[in-house]
């Protein structure tokens, strides 16, 4: 069993609660019986070596694994007391309320404006689209750089700007939780720093779960850290404890760089 | 470490180095020669046809119907028939093929049934066109009672080009990066929205190119159309899809099989008209694709 420390929920229910979560890719048992409680308005980092199942676990939280035809998910993920995997739950609604930012910036081949407006348009939220676009771009700290060229192609932006555009696009559908799958791994240090500052800003309004390969990044930006190894949750608790005083030997070896 | 004697670059070519350099040069020449074979064949064909046909290429050729007298004969009926057939085939085959491609790529469960369908489509693309002609004759002309009409011809040609368009469209749809689909799904778009707002617009240039190339092939078809009843001698332009018709390749064939030299010149002129039609279609494909790409 995993070592799990008390998670301070701040008097509220958890934003997400996974119980007995398992994912199979064909024969491969990629995530094994994971219990995880994500507190609201906090940043939770998922760390672990390549192939440990952290991205797969992240994708369980908004049912992105549904798109992988060979994947099968067992267990429950509760969101406001409702299991996301219960029959009758529409994954489309799940993904609108639990957004996702991907590893590589993946803007649509459209204008900056249309990229941000796509989500609201698809979800029928286009009341005042201009205002939504502006607000989302401001929140993603991109507005000042693009406000005078919203009709330009998103491909004309730099990698770091594209990733902030993808964050803005995610925020535009007003999710409660934002899942980030190594959002800065394809970016240079300056762009990475901007994304990290942004994550710090965003946690006031959103719950953030972030997968990262970069342990310094996890230590810098997260409140809680979960260490996964070979599909299992090994240790989960306050980031400071995980990095300075872990109880599990494997966690200590990993965070001190002895393997992984 | 032992001391190395400095060797200036370019002074120590071994036998091995010489050999691989030679191979490189030979390979390049060989590929160049292979390219020339195709180009040369095209040039010979064009020159031959132009020499024979250019003197006969005039407005009268386009405005006259077929005739026993070569000096009065023209391609009017055949050109009109080809264009009618082309447009009708496009209207029938394009939507059906693209829809099939979308289904196979985006909706079909990845099971053995899908695999069987997929293999069948690939095989259909290789079926000789005369076989489609027999099918068209039995199904459209006889069983459905459509008679020897443009519609029968267009339906037959649609069957012929659909496998090609389906496969080209699937290729184009598959080439849309999965990250784009993920991004759209991640924003709470439904499958229909992902397909119609992101995947199709990105795949469209490829689909268009595949369609026009397949239709170019259809325009040059003769055999299946003979079977469904296109005739060599038509002295009117079709007015509707139930009219009888002829097409350029058939007209060319019927002229070329006559003994008189004048008819052979006429056939060469007809070939030029056919080539111009194909050239126009390919140019249209390129322009439409570039325009679609520029909109990104």
Coordinates of C-alpha atoms in Angstrom, one line a residue:
Chain A
X1 CA 0.0 0.0 0.0
X2 CA 1.0 3.5 -0.7
X3 CA 2.1 5.9 2.1
X4 CA -0.4 8.7 2.1
X5 CA -0.2 11.6 4.5
X6 CA -3.2 13.6 5.7
X7 CA -4.3 15.9 3.0
X8 CA -5.6 19.3 4.1
X9 CA -8.9 19.7 2.3
X10 CA -9.4 23.2 3.7
X11 CA -12.8 22.3 5.1
X12 CA -14.2 21.4 1.7
X13 CA -14.6 18.1 -0.1
X14 CA -11.9 17.0 -2.4
X15 CA -12.0 18.3 -6.0
X16 CA -11.3 14.8 -7.3
X17 CA -11.2 11.5 -5.5
X18 CA -9.9 8.4 -7.1
X19 CA -10.6 5.0 -5.6
X20 CA -9.2 1.7 -6.7
X21 CA -8.3 3.2 -10.1
X22 CA -6.7 0.8 -12.5
X23 CA -6.0 1.2 -16.2
X24 CA -5.2 -1.6 -18.6
X25 CA -3.8 -1.1 -22.1
X26 CA -4.6 -4.5 -23.6
X27 CA -2.6 -6.8 -21.3
X28 CA -0.5 -4.1 -19.7
X29 CA -1.7 -3.0 -16.2
X30 CA -0.6 0.6 -16.6
X31 CA -2.1 2.1 -13.4
X32 CA -2.7 -0.3 -10.5
X33 CA -5.3 0.3 -7.9
X34 CA -4.6 3.9 -7.1
X35 CA -6.4 5.9 -4.4
X36 CA -5.8 9.6 -4.7
X37 CA -7.5 12.6 -3.2
X38 CA -7.0 15.9 -5.0
X39 CA -7.7 19.0 -2.8
X40 CA -9.4 22.0 -4.3
X41 CA -7.5 25.1 -5.3
X42 CA -4.1 23.4 -4.9
X43 CA -1.5 22.2 -7.3
X44 CA -0.9 18.5 -7.2
X45 CA 2.2 17.2 -9.0
X46 CA 2.4 13.6 -10.3
X47 CA 6.1 12.5 -10.6
X48 CA 7.9 9.3 -11.4
X49 CA 10.1 7.8 -14.1
X50 CA 9.0 7.4 -17.7
X51 CA 6.4 4.8 -18.2
X52 CA 5.3 4.8 -14.5
X53 CA 1.7 5.6 -15.5
X54 CA 1.5 9.2 -14.4
X55 CA 0.2 10.5 -17.7
X56 CA -2.2 7.6 -17.9
X57 CA -3.5 8.4 -14.4
X58 CA -3.9 12.1 -15.4
X59 CA -5.9 11.2 -18.4
X60 CA -8.3 9.2 -16.2
X61 CA -9.4 12.4 -14.6
X62 CA -11.2 13.7 -17.7
X63 CA -11.8 10.5 -19.5
X64 CA -9.3 11.1 -22.2
X65 CA -8.4 7.4 -22.0
X66 CA -11.8 6.7 -23.6
X67 CA -10.2 7.8 -26.9
X68 CA -7.6 5.0 -26.7
X69 CA -9.5 2.0 -28.0
X70 CA -7.4 -0.6 -26.2
X71 CA -7.7 1.1 -22.8
X72 CA -9.9 -0.1 -20.0
X73 CA -10.5 1.7 -16.8
X74 CA -11.6 0.2 -13.5
X75 CA -12.4 1.9 -10.2
X76 CA -14.0 5.3 -9.6
X77 CA -13.2 8.9 -9.8
X78 CA -15.5 11.1 -7.8
X79 CA -16.1 14.7 -8.8
X80 CA -18.7 16.6 -6.6
X81 CA -19.7 13.2 -5.3
X82 CA -20.5 11.8 -8.7
X83 CA -18.4 9.0 -10.2
X84 CA -17.1 10.2 -13.6
X85 CA -17.1 6.6 -14.8
X86 CA -20.7 5.8 -13.9
X87 CA -22.9 4.8 -16.7
X88 CA -24.8 7.7 -18.2
X89 CA -22.1 10.2 -17.6
X90 CA -21.2 12.0 -20.9
X91 CA -17.4 12.2 -21.3
X92 CA -18.0 15.4 -23.3
X93 CA -19.3 17.1 -20.2
X94 CA -16.6 15.7 -18.1
X95 CA -14.0 17.2 -20.4
X96 CA -15.6 20.6 -20.5
X97 CA -15.5 20.8 -16.7
X98 CA -12.1 19.2 -16.3
X99 CA -9.8 20.8 -18.9
X100 CA -6.5 19.6 -20.2
X101 CA -3.2 21.1 -21.4
X102 CA -1.0 18.8 -23.4
X103 CA 2.7 18.2 -23.5
X104 CA 3.4 19.7 -26.8
X105 CA 1.7 23.0 -27.7
X106 CA -1.1 21.9 -30.0
X107 CA -3.0 25.0 -31.3
X108 CA -5.5 24.6 -34.0
X109 CA -4.4 25.8 -37.5
X110 CA -6.6 28.8 -37.1
X111 CA -6.3 32.4 -35.8
X112 CA -5.5 33.2 -32.2
X113 CA -9.0 34.4 -31.6
X114 CA -10.6 31.3 -33.1
X115 CA -8.4 29.0 -31.0
X116 CA -9.7 30.5 -27.8
X117 CA -13.2 30.8 -29.1
X118 CA -13.4 27.2 -30.3
X119 CA -14.3 25.7 -26.9
X120 CA -17.0 28.2 -26.0
X121 CA -18.5 27.9 -29.5
X122 CA -18.6 24.2 -29.4
X123 CA -20.3 24.2 -26.0
X124 CA -22.8 26.9 -26.8
X125 CA -21.2 29.3 -24.3
X126 CA -20.8 32.1 -26.8
X127 CA -22.7 34.8 -25.0
X128 CA -20.1 37.6 -25.2
X129 CA -17.4 35.8 -27.1
X130 CA -15.0 38.8 -27.4
X131 CA -15.1 39.2 -23.6
X132 CA -14.5 35.5 -23.0
X133 CA -11.5 35.5 -25.4
X134 CA -10.0 38.6 -23.8
X135 CA -10.5 37.3 -20.3
X136 CA -9.0 33.9 -21.1
X137 CA -6.0 35.4 -22.8
X138 CA -5.5 37.8 -19.8
X139 CA -5.6 34.9 -17.4
X140 CA -3.1 33.0 -19.4
X141 CA -0.8 36.1 -19.4
X142 CA -0.9 36.3 -23.2
X143 CA -3.2 39.2 -23.8
X144 CA -0.6 42.0 -23.9
X145 CA 1.5 40.1 -26.5
X146 CA -1.4 39.3 -28.9
X147 CA -4.1 41.8 -28.3
X148 CA -3.3 43.7 -31.5
X149 CA -3.1 40.6 -33.7
X150 CA -5.9 38.3 -32.7
X151 CA -6.5 37.4 -36.3
X152 CA -3.0 36.1 -36.9
X153 CA -2.4 32.4 -37.2
X154 CA -1.7 30.7 -33.9
X155 CA 1.2 29.1 -35.7
X156 CA 3.0 32.4 -35.9
X157 CA 3.5 32.4 -32.1
X158 CA 6.6 31.1 -30.4
X159 CA 6.4 27.8 -28.6
X160 CA 6.0 29.3 -25.2
X161 CA 3.2 31.7 -26.5
X162 CA 1.5 28.7 -28.1
X163 CA 1.4 26.8 -24.9
X164 CA -0.1 29.9 -23.1
X165 CA -2.6 30.1 -25.9
X166 CA -3.5 26.4 -25.2
X167 CA -3.9 27.3 -21.6
X168 CA -6.1 30.2 -22.5
X169 CA -8.1 28.0 -24.8
X170 CA -8.7 25.6 -21.9
X171 CA -9.7 28.3 -19.5
X172 CA -12.2 29.7 -22.0
X173 CA -14.6 26.9 -21.4
X174 CA -14.5 27.7 -17.7
X175 CA -13.4 24.4 -16.2
X176 CA -13.0 23.8 -12.5
X177 CA -10.0 21.6 -12.8
X178 CA -7.1 22.0 -15.2
X179 CA -5.0 18.9 -15.9
X180 CA -1.5 19.6 -17.3
X181 CA 0.6 16.9 -18.9
X182 CA 4.2 18.1 -18.8
X183 CA 3.1 21.5 -20.1
X184 CA 6.6 22.9 -20.1
X185 CA 8.7 20.0 -21.3
X186 CA 8.9 21.3 -24.9
X187 CA 9.8 24.9 -23.8
X188 CA 13.0 26.8 -23.1
X189 CA 13.8 27.9 -19.5
X190 CA 12.3 31.4 -19.9
X191 CA 9.0 30.1 -21.3
X192 CA 9.0 27.5 -18.6
X193 CA 9.3 30.1 -15.9
X194 CA 6.4 32.0 -17.4
X195 CA 4.2 28.9 -17.4
X196 CA 5.2 28.2 -13.8
X197 CA 4.3 31.7 -12.7
X198 CA 1.0 31.3 -14.5
X199 CA 0.2 28.0 -12.7
X200 CA 0.8 29.8 -9.4
X201 CA -1.6 32.5 -10.4
X202 CA -4.2 30.0 -11.7
X203 CA -4.5 28.0 -8.5
X204 CA -6.6 30.8 -6.9
X205 CA -9.4 29.9 -9.2
X206 CA -8.7 26.4 -10.4
X207 CA -7.5 23.1 -9.0
X208 CA -4.5 22.0 -11.0
X209 CA -3.0 18.5 -11.5
X210 CA 0.3 18.5 -13.3
X211 CA 2.4 15.7 -14.6
X212 CA 6.1 16.7 -14.7
X213 CA 9.4 15.0 -15.4
X214 CA 11.2 17.9 -13.8
X215 CA 11.5 17.4 -10.1
X216 CA 12.7 21.0 -9.4
X217 CA 9.6 22.1 -11.2
X218 CA 7.4 19.8 -9.0
X219 CA 9.1 21.2 -5.9
X220 CA 8.7 24.8 -7.0
X221 CA 5.1 24.9 -8.0
X222 CA 3.2 22.1 -6.3
X223 CA 1.5 21.9 -2.9
X224 CA 1.2 18.1 -3.0
X225 CA 3.2 15.5 -4.8
X226 CA 2.4 12.0 -5.7
X227 CA 5.2 9.6 -6.6
X228 CA 4.3 6.8 -9.0
X229 CA 6.5 3.8 -9.8
X230 CA 5.6 1.0 -12.2
X231 CA 1.9 1.8 -12.2
X232 CA 1.6 2.1 -8.4
X233 CA 1.2 5.1 -6.2
X234 CA 4.2 4.8 -3.8
X235 CA 3.9 8.0 -1.7
X236 CA 1.5 11.0 -1.7
X237 CA 1.7 14.0 0.6
X238 CA 2.7 17.6 1.0
X239 CA 5.4 18.4 -1.5
X240 CA 7.9 19.6 1.2
X241 CA 7.6 16.2 3.0
X242 CA 8.0 14.2 -0.2
X243 CA 11.1 16.1 -1.2
X244 CA 12.8 16.5 2.2
X245 CA 11.6 13.7 4.4
X246 CA 10.0 10.9 2.4
X247 CA 9.2 7.7 4.2
X248 CA 9.6 5.3 1.3
X249 CA 13.0 4.4 0.2
X250 CA 12.0 4.4 -3.5
X251 CA 10.7 7.9 -3.2
X252 CA 13.9 9.1 -1.6
X253 CA 16.0 7.4 -4.3
X254 CA 14.0 9.1 -7.0
X255 CA 13.8 12.6 -5.7
X256 CA 17.5 12.6 -4.8
X257 CA 18.2 11.5 -8.4
X258 CA 19.6 8.1 -7.6
X259 CA 17.4 6.5 -10.3
X260 CA 14.8 7.5 -12.8
Chain B
X1 CA 47.9 8.7 -26.0
X2 CA 50.1 8.3 -29.1
X3 CA 51.0 11.3 -31.1
X4 CA 49.1 11.7 -34.4
X5 CA 50.6 13.0 -37.6
X6 CA 48.3 15.6 -38.9
X7 CA 46.8 14.7 -42.3
X8 CA 45.4 17.6 -44.3
X9 CA 41.8 17.0 -45.3
X10 CA 41.3 15.7 -48.9
X11 CA 44.6 14.0 -49.3
X12 CA 44.0 10.5 -48.0
X13 CA 41.2 9.0 -50.1
X14 CA 41.2 5.3 -49.7
X15 CA 39.9 2.7 -52.2
X16 CA 36.8 2.4 -50.1
X17 CA 36.2 6.1 -50.1
X18 CA 36.6 6.2 -53.9
X19 CA 34.2 3.3 -54.4
X20 CA 31.4 4.8 -52.3
X21 CA 31.7 8.1 -53.9
X22 CA 31.5 6.5 -57.3
X23 CA 28.4 4.6 -56.2
X24 CA 26.8 7.8 -55.0
X25 CA 27.3 9.4 -58.4
X26 CA 26.1 6.4 -60.3
X27 CA 23.0 6.1 -58.2
X28 CA 22.1 9.7 -58.8
X29 CA 22.5 9.2 -62.6
X30 CA 20.5 6.1 -62.6
X31 CA 17.5 7.8 -60.8
X32 CA 17.8 10.7 -63.2
X33 CA 17.6 8.3 -66.2
X34 CA 14.6 6.6 -64.7
X35 CA 12.9 10.0 -64.5
X36 CA 13.7 10.7 -68.1
X37 CA 12.0 7.6 -69.3
X38 CA 8.6 8.9 -68.1
X39 CA 9.3 12.5 -69.3
X40 CA 10.5 11.2 -72.7
X41 CA 7.4 9.1 -73.3
X42 CA 5.2 12.1 -72.5
X43 CA 7.1 14.4 -74.8
X44 CA 7.0 11.9 -77.7
X45 CA 3.2 11.4 -77.1
X46 CA 2.6 15.2 -77.0
X47 CA 4.7 16.0 -80.1
X48 CA 3.1 13.2 -82.1
X49 CA -0.4 14.3 -81.2
X50 CA 0.3 18.0 -81.6
X51 CA 1.8 17.5 -85.1
X52 CA -1.2 15.5 -86.2
X53 CA -3.9 17.3 -84.4
X54 CA -3.0 21.0 -84.2
X55 CA -4.1 21.8 -87.8
X56 CA -7.5 20.4 -87.0
X57 CA -7.8 22.2 -83.6
X58 CA -10.2 25.1 -84.1
X59 CA -13.6 26.4 -83.0
X60 CA -15.3 24.3 -85.6
X61 CA -14.0 21.2 -84.0
X62 CA -15.7 22.2 -80.7
X63 CA -19.0 23.3 -82.2
X64 CA -19.6 20.5 -84.7
X65 CA -21.2 17.1 -84.0
X66 CA -19.8 13.9 -85.3
X67 CA -20.2 13.4 -89.1
X68 CA -19.4 11.0 -91.9
X69 CA -17.4 13.7 -93.5
X70 CA -14.2 14.4 -91.6
X71 CA -14.0 18.1 -92.5
X72 CA -17.4 18.6 -90.9
X73 CA -17.0 16.4 -87.8
X74 CA -16.4 17.8 -84.3
X75 CA -16.3 16.8 -80.7
X76 CA -19.2 18.9 -79.4
X77 CA -21.4 15.9 -78.3
X78 CA -18.4 14.0 -76.9
X79 CA -17.0 17.0 -74.9
X80 CA -20.5 17.8 -73.6
X81 CA -21.0 14.2 -72.7
X82 CA -17.7 14.0 -70.9
X83 CA -18.4 17.1 -68.9
X84 CA -21.9 16.0 -68.0
X85 CA -20.6 12.6 -66.9
X86 CA -17.7 14.2 -65.0
X87 CA -19.9 16.6 -63.0
X88 CA -22.6 13.9 -62.3
X89 CA -19.9 11.4 -61.2
X90 CA -18.4 14.0 -58.9
X91 CA -21.7 14.9 -57.3
X92 CA -22.5 11.2 -56.7
X93 CA -19.1 9.8 -55.6
X94 CA -17.7 12.7 -53.6
X95 CA -20.2 12.9 -50.7
X96 CA -20.6 9.1 -50.5
X97 CA -16.8 8.5 -50.5
X98 CA -15.9 11.1 -48.0
X99 CA -18.7 10.0 -45.7
X100 CA -17.4 6.4 -45.9
X101 CA -13.8 7.5 -45.2
X102 CA -15.0 9.5 -42.2
X103 CA -16.9 6.5 -40.9
X104 CA -14.0 4.1 -41.4
X105 CA -11.4 6.5 -39.8
X106 CA -13.4 8.1 -37.0
X107 CA -16.3 5.9 -36.1
X108 CA -15.8 2.3 -37.1
X109 CA -14.9 0.0 -34.3
X110 CA -11.4 -1.5 -34.9
X111 CA -12.5 -5.1 -35.4
X112 CA -12.3 -7.7 -38.0
X113 CA -15.4 -6.5 -39.8
X114 CA -13.8 -3.1 -40.4
X115 CA -10.7 -4.9 -41.6
X116 CA -12.7 -7.0 -44.1
X117 CA -14.4 -3.8 -45.4
X118 CA -11.1 -2.0 -45.6
X119 CA -9.4 -4.9 -47.5
X120 CA -12.4 -5.1 -49.9
X121 CA -12.2 -1.4 -50.7
X122 CA -8.5 -1.7 -51.5
X123 CA -9.3 -4.7 -53.7
X124 CA -12.1 -2.8 -55.5
X125 CA -9.7 -0.1 -56.4
X126 CA -7.8 -2.7 -58.4
X127 CA -10.7 -4.2 -60.2
X128 CA -10.5 -3.7 -64.0
X129 CA -12.9 -1.1 -65.2
X130 CA -14.6 -3.4 -67.7
X131 CA -15.9 -5.4 -64.7
X132 CA -17.6 -2.2 -63.4
X133 CA -19.1 -1.9 -66.9
X134 CA -20.6 -5.3 -66.7
X135 CA -22.0 -4.5 -63.2
X136 CA -23.3 -1.2 -64.5
X137 CA -25.0 -2.8 -67.4
X138 CA -26.7 -5.5 -65.3
X139 CA -27.6 -3.2 -62.3
X140 CA -28.3 0.3 -63.6
X141 CA -29.2 -0.2 -67.3
X142 CA -31.2 -3.4 -66.9
X143 CA -32.3 -4.0 -63.3
X144 CA -33.0 -0.4 -62.4
X145 CA -34.2 0.4 -65.9
X146 CA -32.1 3.6 -66.2
X147 CA -31.4 2.6 -69.8
X148 CA -28.3 3.8 -71.7
X149 CA -28.3 7.2 -70.0
X150 CA -25.8 9.6 -68.6
X151 CA -27.1 8.6 -65.2
X152 CA -26.2 5.0 -65.8
X153 CA -22.7 6.0 -67.0
X154 CA -22.2 8.3 -64.0
X155 CA -23.3 5.7 -61.5
X156 CA -21.0 3.1 -63.1
X157 CA -18.1 5.6 -63.0
X158 CA -18.9 6.5 -59.4
X159 CA -18.5 2.8 -58.4
X160 CA -15.2 2.9 -60.2
X161 CA -13.7 5.9 -58.5
X162 CA -15.2 5.6 -55.1
X163 CA -12.6 3.1 -53.7
X164 CA -9.9 5.5 -54.8
X165 CA -11.5 8.5 -53.3
X166 CA -12.3 6.7 -50.1
X167 CA -8.7 5.6 -49.7
X168 CA -7.3 9.0 -50.6
X169 CA -9.7 10.6 -48.1
X170 CA -8.8 8.1 -45.4
X171 CA -5.1 8.9 -46.0
X172 CA -5.8 12.6 -45.6
X173 CA -7.9 12.1 -42.5
X174 CA -5.2 9.9 -40.9
X175 CA -2.7 12.6 -41.6
X176 CA -4.4 15.1 -39.3
X177 CA -2.2 15.0 -36.2
X178 CA -3.8 13.2 -33.2
X179 CA -2.8 16.1 -31.0
X180 CA -5.4 18.2 -32.8
X181 CA -8.1 15.7 -32.1
X182 CA -7.0 15.5 -28.4
X183 CA -7.1 19.2 -28.1
X184 CA -10.6 19.4 -29.5
X185 CA -11.9 16.6 -27.4
X186 CA -10.2 18.1 -24.3
X187 CA -12.2 21.2 -24.8
X188 CA -15.5 19.3 -24.5
X189 CA -16.2 19.0 -28.2
X190 CA -18.3 16.0 -29.4
X191 CA -17.0 13.6 -31.9
X192 CA -19.2 15.2 -34.6
X193 CA -17.7 18.6 -33.7
X194 CA -14.2 17.3 -33.7
X195 CA -14.7 15.8 -37.1
X196 CA -16.5 18.6 -38.8
X197 CA -14.7 21.6 -37.3
X198 CA -11.1 20.3 -37.0
X199 CA -10.4 17.1 -38.8
X200 CA -12.3 17.7 -42.1
X201 CA -11.0 21.2 -42.7
X202 CA -7.5 20.0 -42.2
X203 CA -8.0 16.9 -44.4
X204 CA -9.8 18.8 -47.1
X205 CA -6.9 19.7 -49.4
X206 CA -5.8 16.0 -49.4
X207 CA -9.4 14.8 -50.0
X208 CA -9.8 17.3 -52.9
X209 CA -6.6 16.2 -54.6
X210 CA -7.5 12.6 -54.3
X211 CA -10.9 13.2 -55.7
X212 CA -9.8 15.2 -58.7
X213 CA -7.1 12.7 -59.5
X214 CA -9.7 9.9 -59.4
X215 CA -12.1 11.9 -61.6
X216 CA -9.3 12.5 -64.1
X217 CA -9.0 8.8 -64.4
X218 CA -12.7 8.5 -64.9
X219 CA -12.7 11.0 -67.7
X220 CA -10.3 8.9 -69.6
X221 CA -12.4 5.7 -69.2
X222 CA -13.9 4.0 -72.3
X223 CA -14.5 0.3 -71.6
X224 CA -17.2 0.5 -68.9
X225 CA -19.0 3.2 -70.8
X226 CA -19.3 1.2 -74.0
X227 CA -20.9 -1.5 -71.9
X228 CA -23.5 0.8 -70.3
X229 CA -24.3 2.0 -73.8
X230 CA -22.4 5.1 -74.7
X231 CA -22.4 5.3 -78.4
X232 CA -19.8 6.4 -80.9
X233 CA -22.1 8.6 -83.0
X234 CA -24.2 11.1 -81.2
X235 CA -25.5 14.1 -83.1
X236 CA -26.9 16.1 -80.2
X237 CA -25.8 17.5 -76.8
X238 CA -27.4 15.9 -73.8
X239 CA -30.1 17.9 -72.2
X240 CA -30.7 15.9 -69.1
X241 CA -29.3 13.0 -67.1
X242 CA -31.5 10.5 -68.9
X243 CA -30.2 11.3 -72.4
X244 CA -28.0 9.1 -74.4
X245 CA -24.4 10.2 -74.6
X246 CA -20.9 9.7 -75.9
X247 CA -17.6 10.7 -74.3
X248 CA -14.3 12.0 -75.7
X249 CA -12.3 8.8 -75.4
X250 CA -15.0 6.8 -77.2
X251 CA -15.2 9.5 -79.9
X252 CA -11.5 9.4 -80.3
X253 CA -11.5 5.6 -80.5
X254 CA -14.3 5.5 -83.1
X255 CA -12.4 8.0 -85.3
X256 CA -9.0 6.3 -85.0
X257 CA -10.5 3.0 -86.1
X258 CA -11.5 4.5 -89.5
X259 CA -9.2 4.0 -92.5
X260 CA -9.1 7.7 -93.7
X261 CA -6.2 9.8 -92.6
X262 CA -8.4 12.8 -92.0
X263 CA -10.2 10.9 -89.3
X264 CA -6.9 10.1 -87.7
X265 CA -6.1 13.8 -87.6
X266 CA -9.4 14.4 -86.1
X267 CA -8.7 11.8 -83.5
X268 CA -5.4 13.6 -82.6
X269 CA -7.3 16.9 -82.3
X270 CA -9.8 15.1 -80.0
X271 CA -6.9 13.8 -77.9
X272 CA -5.7 17.4 -77.5
X273 CA -9.1 18.5 -76.3
X274 CA -9.1 15.6 -73.8
X275 CA -5.6 16.5 -72.5
X276 CA -6.7 20.1 -72.1
X277 CA -9.7 19.0 -70.1
X278 CA -7.5 16.9 -67.8
X279 CA -4.9 19.7 -67.5
X280 CA -7.7 22.1 -66.5
X281 CA -8.9 19.6 -63.8
X282 CA -5.4 19.1 -62.4
X283 CA -4.8 22.9 -62.4
X284 CA -8.1 23.3 -60.6
X285 CA -7.0 20.7 -58.0
X286 CA -3.7 22.6 -57.4
X287 CA -5.4 26.0 -57.1
X288 CA -8.1 24.7 -54.7
X289 CA -5.5 22.9 -52.6
X290 CA -3.3 25.9 -52.3
X291 CA -6.2 28.1 -51.4
X292 CA -7.2 25.7 -48.7
X293 CA -3.7 25.5 -47.4
X294 CA -3.3 29.3 -47.4
X295 CA -6.3 29.7 -45.1
X296 CA -4.5 28.1 -42.2

